[in-house]
CSV table of C-alpha atoms in Angstrom, one decimal:
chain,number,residue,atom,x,y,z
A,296,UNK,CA,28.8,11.6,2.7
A,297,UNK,CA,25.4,12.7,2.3
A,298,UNK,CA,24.7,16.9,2.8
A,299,UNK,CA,21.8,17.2,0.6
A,300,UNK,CA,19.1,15.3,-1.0
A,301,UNK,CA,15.7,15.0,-2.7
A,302,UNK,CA,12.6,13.9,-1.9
A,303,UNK,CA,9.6,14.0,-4.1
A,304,UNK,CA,7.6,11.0,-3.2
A,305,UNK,CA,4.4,11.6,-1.2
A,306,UNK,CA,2.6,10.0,1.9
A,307,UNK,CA,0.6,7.9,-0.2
A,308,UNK,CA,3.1,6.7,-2.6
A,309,UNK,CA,5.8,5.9,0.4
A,310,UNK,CA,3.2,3.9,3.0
A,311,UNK,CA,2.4,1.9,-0.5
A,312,UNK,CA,6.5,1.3,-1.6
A,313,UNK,CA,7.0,0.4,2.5
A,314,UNK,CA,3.8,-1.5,3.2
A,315,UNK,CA,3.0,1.1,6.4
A,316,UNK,CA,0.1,0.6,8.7
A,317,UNK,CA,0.3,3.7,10.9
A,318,UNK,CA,0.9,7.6,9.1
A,319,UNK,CA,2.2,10.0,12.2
A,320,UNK,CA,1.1,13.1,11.9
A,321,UNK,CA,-1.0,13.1,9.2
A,322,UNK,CA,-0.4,16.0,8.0
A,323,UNK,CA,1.7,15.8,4.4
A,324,UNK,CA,5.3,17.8,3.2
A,325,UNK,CA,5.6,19.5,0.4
A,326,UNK,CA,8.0,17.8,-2.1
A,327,UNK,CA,11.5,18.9,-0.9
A,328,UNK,CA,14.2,18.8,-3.9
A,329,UNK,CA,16.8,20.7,-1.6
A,330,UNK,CA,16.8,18.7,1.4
A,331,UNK,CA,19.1,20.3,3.8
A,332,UNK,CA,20.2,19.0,7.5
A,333,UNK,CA,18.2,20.4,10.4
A,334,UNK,CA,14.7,19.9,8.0
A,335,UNK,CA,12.0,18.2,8.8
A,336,UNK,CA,12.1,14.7,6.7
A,337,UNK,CA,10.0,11.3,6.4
A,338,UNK,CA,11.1,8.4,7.9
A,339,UNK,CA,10.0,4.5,7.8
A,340,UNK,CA,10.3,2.8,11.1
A,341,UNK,CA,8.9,-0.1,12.6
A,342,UNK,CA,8.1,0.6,16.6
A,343,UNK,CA,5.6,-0.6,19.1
A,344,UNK,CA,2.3,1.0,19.7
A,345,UNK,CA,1.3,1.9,23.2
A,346,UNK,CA,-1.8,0.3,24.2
A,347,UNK,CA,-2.6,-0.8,21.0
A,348,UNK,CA,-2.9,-4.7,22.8
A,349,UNK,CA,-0.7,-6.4,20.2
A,350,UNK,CA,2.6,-6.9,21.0
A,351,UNK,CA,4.0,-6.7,17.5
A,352,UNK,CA,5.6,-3.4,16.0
A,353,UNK,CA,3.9,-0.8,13.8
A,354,UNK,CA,5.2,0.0,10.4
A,355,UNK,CA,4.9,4.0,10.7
A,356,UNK,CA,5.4,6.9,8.5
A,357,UNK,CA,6.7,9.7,10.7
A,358,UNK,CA,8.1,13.3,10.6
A,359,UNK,CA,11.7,13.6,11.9
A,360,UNK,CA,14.6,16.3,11.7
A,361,UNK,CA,17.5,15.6,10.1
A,362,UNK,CA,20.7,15.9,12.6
A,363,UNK,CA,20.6,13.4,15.0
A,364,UNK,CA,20.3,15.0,18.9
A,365,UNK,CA,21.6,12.2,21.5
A,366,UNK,CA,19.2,11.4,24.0
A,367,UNK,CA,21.7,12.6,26.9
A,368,UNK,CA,22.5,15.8,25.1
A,369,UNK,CA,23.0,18.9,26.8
A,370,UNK,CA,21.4,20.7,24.4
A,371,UNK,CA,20.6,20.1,20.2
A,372,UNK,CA,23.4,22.5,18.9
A,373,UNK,CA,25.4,20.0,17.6
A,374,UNK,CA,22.4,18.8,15.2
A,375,UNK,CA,23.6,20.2,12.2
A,376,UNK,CA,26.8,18.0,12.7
A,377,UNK,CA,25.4,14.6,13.1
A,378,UNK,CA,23.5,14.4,9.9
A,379,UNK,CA,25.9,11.1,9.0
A,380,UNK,CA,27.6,8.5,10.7
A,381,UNK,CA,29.9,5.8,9.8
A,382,UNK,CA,28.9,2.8,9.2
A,383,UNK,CA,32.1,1.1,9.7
A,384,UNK,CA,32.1,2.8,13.1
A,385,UNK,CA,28.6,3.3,14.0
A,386,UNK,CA,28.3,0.3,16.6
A,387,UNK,CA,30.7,2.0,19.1
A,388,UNK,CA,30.5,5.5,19.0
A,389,UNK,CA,28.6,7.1,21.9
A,390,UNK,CA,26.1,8.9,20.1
A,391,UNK,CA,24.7,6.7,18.1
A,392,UNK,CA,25.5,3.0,19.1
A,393,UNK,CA,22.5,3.0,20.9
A,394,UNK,CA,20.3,4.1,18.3
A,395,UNK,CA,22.2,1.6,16.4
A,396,UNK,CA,21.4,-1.1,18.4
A,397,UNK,CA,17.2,-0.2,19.1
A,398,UNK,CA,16.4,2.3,16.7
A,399,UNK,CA,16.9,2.2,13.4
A,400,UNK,CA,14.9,3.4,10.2
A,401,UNK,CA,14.9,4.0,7.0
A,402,UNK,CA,14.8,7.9,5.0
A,403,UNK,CA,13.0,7.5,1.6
A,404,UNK,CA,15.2,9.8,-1.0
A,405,UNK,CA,15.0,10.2,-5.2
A,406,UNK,CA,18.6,10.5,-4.7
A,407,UNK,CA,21.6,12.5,-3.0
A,408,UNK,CA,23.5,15.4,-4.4
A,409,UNK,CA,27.5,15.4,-4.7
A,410,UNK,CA,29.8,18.3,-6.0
A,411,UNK,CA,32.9,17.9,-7.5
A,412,UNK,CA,35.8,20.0,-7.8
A,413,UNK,CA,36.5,19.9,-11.4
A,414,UNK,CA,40.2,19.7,-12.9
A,415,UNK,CA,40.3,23.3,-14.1
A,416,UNK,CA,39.5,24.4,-10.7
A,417,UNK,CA,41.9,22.2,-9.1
A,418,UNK,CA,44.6,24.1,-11.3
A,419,UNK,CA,43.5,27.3,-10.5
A,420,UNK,CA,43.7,26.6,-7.0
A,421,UNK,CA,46.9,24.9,-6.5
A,422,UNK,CA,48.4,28.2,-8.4
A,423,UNK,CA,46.4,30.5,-6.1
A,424,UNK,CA,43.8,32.1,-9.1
A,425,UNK,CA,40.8,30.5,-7.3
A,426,UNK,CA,40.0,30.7,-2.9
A,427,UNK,CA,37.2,28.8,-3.1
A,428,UNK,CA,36.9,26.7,-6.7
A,429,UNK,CA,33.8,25.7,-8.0
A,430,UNK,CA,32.1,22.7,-8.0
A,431,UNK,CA,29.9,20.8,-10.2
A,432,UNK,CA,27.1,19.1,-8.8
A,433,UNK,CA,26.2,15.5,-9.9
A,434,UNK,CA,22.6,14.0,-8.8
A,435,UNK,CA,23.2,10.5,-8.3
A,436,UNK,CA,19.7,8.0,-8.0
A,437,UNK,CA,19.0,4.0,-8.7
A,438,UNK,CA,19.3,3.2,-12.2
A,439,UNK,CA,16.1,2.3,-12.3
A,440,UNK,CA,14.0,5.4,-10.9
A,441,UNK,CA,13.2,3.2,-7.7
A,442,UNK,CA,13.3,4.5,-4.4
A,443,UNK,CA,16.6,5.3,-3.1
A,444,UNK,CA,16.0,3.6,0.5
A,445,UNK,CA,19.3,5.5,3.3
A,446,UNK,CA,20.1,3.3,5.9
A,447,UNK,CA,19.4,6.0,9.2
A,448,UNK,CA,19.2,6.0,12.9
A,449,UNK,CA,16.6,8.1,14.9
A,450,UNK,CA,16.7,9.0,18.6
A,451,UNK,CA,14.2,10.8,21.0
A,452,UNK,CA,15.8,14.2,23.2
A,453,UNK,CA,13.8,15.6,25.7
A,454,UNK,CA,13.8,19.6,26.3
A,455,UNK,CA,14.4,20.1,29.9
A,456,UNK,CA,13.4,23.7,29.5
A,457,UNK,CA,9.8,22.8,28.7
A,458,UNK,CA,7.0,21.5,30.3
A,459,UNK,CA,5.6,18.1,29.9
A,460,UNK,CA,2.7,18.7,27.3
A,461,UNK,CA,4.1,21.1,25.6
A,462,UNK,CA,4.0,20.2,22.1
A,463,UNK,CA,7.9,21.1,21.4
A,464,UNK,CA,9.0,19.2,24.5
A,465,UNK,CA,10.5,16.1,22.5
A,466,UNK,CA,12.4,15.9,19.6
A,467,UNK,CA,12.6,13.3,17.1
A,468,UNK,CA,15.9,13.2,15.3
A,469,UNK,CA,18.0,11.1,12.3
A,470,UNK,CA,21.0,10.5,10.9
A,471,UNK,CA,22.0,8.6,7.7
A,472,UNK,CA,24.5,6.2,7.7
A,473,UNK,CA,27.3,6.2,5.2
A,474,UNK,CA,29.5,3.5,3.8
A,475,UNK,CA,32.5,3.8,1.2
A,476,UNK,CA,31.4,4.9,-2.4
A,477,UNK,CA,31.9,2.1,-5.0
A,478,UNK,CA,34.8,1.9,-7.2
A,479,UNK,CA,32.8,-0.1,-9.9
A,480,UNK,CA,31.6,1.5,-13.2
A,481,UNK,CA,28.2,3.3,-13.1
A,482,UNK,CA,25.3,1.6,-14.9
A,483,UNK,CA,24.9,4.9,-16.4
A,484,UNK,CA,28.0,7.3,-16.6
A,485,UNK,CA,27.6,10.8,-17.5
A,486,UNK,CA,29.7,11.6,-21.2
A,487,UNK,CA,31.4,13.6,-20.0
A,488,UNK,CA,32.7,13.4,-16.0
A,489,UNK,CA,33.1,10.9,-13.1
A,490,UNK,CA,32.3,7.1,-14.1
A,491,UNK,CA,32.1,5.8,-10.2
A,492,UNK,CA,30.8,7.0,-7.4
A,493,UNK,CA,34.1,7.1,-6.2
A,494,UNK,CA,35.6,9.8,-8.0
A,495,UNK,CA,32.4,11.8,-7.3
A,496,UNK,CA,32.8,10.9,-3.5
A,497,UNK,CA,34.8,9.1,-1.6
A,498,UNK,CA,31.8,8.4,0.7
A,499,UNK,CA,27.7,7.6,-0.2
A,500,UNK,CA,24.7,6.7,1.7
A,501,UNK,CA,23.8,3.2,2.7
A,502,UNK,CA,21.6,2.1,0.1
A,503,UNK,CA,19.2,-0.2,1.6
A,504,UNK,CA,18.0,-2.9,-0.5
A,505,UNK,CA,14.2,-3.9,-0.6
A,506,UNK,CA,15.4,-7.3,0.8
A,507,UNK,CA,16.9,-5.9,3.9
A,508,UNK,CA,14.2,-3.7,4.5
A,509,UNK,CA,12.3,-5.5,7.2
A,510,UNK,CA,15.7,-6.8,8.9
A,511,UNK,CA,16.4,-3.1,9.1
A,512,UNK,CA,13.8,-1.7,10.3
A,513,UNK,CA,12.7,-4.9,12.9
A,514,UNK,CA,13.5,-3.1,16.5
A,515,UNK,CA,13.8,-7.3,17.8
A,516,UNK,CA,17.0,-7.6,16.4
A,517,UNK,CA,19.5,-6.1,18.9
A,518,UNK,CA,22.6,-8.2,18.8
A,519,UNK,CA,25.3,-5.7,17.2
A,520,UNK,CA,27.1,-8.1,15.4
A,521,UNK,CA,24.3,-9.2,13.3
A,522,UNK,CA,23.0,-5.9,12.5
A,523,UNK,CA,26.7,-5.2,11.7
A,524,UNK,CA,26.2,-7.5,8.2
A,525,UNK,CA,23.0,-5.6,7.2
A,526,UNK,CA,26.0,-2.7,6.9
A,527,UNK,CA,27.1,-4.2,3.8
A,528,UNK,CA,27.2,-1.8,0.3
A,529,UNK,CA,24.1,-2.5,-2.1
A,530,UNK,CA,25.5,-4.3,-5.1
A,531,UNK,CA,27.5,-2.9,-7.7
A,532,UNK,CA,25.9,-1.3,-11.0
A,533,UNK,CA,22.8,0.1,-9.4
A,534,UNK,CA,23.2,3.8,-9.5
A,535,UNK,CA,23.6,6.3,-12.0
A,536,UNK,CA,24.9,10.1,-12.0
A,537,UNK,CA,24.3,12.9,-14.0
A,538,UNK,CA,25.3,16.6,-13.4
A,539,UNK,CA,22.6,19.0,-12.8
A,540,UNK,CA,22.8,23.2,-12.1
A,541,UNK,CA,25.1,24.9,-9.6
A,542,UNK,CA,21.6,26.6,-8.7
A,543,UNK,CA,21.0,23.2,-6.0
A,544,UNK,CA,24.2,24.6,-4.2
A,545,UNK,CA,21.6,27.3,-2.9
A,546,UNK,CA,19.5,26.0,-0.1
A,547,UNK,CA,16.9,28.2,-1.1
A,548,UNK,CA,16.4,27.2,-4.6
A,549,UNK,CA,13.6,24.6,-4.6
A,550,UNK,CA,11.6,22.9,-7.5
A,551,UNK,CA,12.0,19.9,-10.1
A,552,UNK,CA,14.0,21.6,-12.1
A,553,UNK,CA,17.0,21.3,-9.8
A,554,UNK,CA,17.1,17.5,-10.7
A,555,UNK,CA,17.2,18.5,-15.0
A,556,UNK,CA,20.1,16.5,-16.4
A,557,UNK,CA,22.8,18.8,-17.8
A,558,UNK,CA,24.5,17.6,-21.6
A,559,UNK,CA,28.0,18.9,-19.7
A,560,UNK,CA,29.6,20.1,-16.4
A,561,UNK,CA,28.6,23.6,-16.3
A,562,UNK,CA,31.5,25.8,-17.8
A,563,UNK,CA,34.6,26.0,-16.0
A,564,UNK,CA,33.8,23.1,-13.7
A,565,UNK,CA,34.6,20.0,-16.3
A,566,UNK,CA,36.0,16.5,-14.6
């Protein structure tokens, strides 16, 4: 799945790695290295422009909140639980096939965070020493520093309890798609800990690829079938994982230093 993630790249350096024309609003965030469903996030998409007198889509850069609102939702309390969906399943569930089918976009990460209950914790559990175990986080990212492109789906919800033009009257939410985590060795295991995704997770985000980007993101292609084979995983042997400090498992904690690799699971949480 994908809970948590990071996001240090700026405006600037995203419309450059996406090729965007059009930044909405321009106003800038902060880098986020705790980002947490129901936040505000940046988001790639490609959508018309009204009155612009070219019939092509836009490349944008826009603000959207994580937890995806369907657009015939009663109301947006159920955010907080659609922050993923399935992409095995995602073409014929009700709240997000749409979306699926005519709005689709891309969220621009470092990486994703994962925890892992580690084998003395396990133990301590299953005797009944340990409630709630601890986990070890593990910060998993492209091998190669790039840009770690999530599949996502956005969709517009329209407050009935405001007026027209007021600012708050409609939202603009995502979701990010998930696929099953690969088996395959990491390119770069951690010494000690898990060496696939896999044991970290049984589930990741949809790594996009840069050459499926524009199929992705192009709002022409509706047939669900052949949107269906842009679902498949990213190769194998891209991605790397390292643990970092229990301190992420804190929403509030903030700051580079939550992505410092670790020699070690922190004690009492080894694989």
């Amino acid at each position: 799945m994908c809970g948590r993630y990071a996001a240090s790249r700026g405006p600037e350096d995203l419309a450059g790695i996406f090729e965007v024309d059009k930044r909405e609003p321009e106003e800038t965030f902060e880098a986020d290295y705790n980002v947490a469903p129901t936040k505000e996030v940046y988001a790639v998409l490609d959508r018309l422009v009204k009155d612009a007198g070219d019939p092509r889509p836009v490349r944008q850069l826009r603000r959207l909140k994580w937890g995806l609102v369907p657009s015939w939702a009663k109301s947006p309390e159920g955010a907080a639980r659609m922050i993923n969906a399935r992409a095995e399943t995602v073409h014929e569930k009700p709240s997000y096939r749409r979306a699926f089918a005519a709005r689709r976009c891309i969220l621009p990460a470092d990486g994703y965070y994962e925890w892992v209950t580690g084998t003395q914790e396990r133990d301590l559990e299953v005797e009944g020493r340990r409630k709630r175990p601890r986990k070890q986080p593990y910060f998993v990212l492209p091998a190669d520093g790039s840009v770690f492109a999530m599949a996502g789906l956005y969709e517009f919800w329209r407050d009935r309890t405001l007026p027209d033009d007021h600012p708050r009257a409609w939202w603009v939410t995502c979701s990010v798609l998930t696929t099953e985590a690969e088996t395959t060795p990491l390119a770069v295991a951690p010494a000690e800990g898990p060496h696939s995704l896999a044991e970290i997770h049984p589930r990741m985000p949809l790594m996009l690829t840069e050459d499926r980007w524009d199929a992705w993101l192009d709002p022409a292609r509706t047939d669900v079938e052949d949107l269906r084979s842009l679902l498949e995983p990213p190769p194998a042997g891209l991605m790397r994982a390292y643990p970092v400090a229990t301190a992420v498992s804190n929403v509030r904690n903030n700051g580079p230093e939550l992505l410092k690799e670790l020699a070690g699971p922190e004690a009492g949480t080894l694989f």
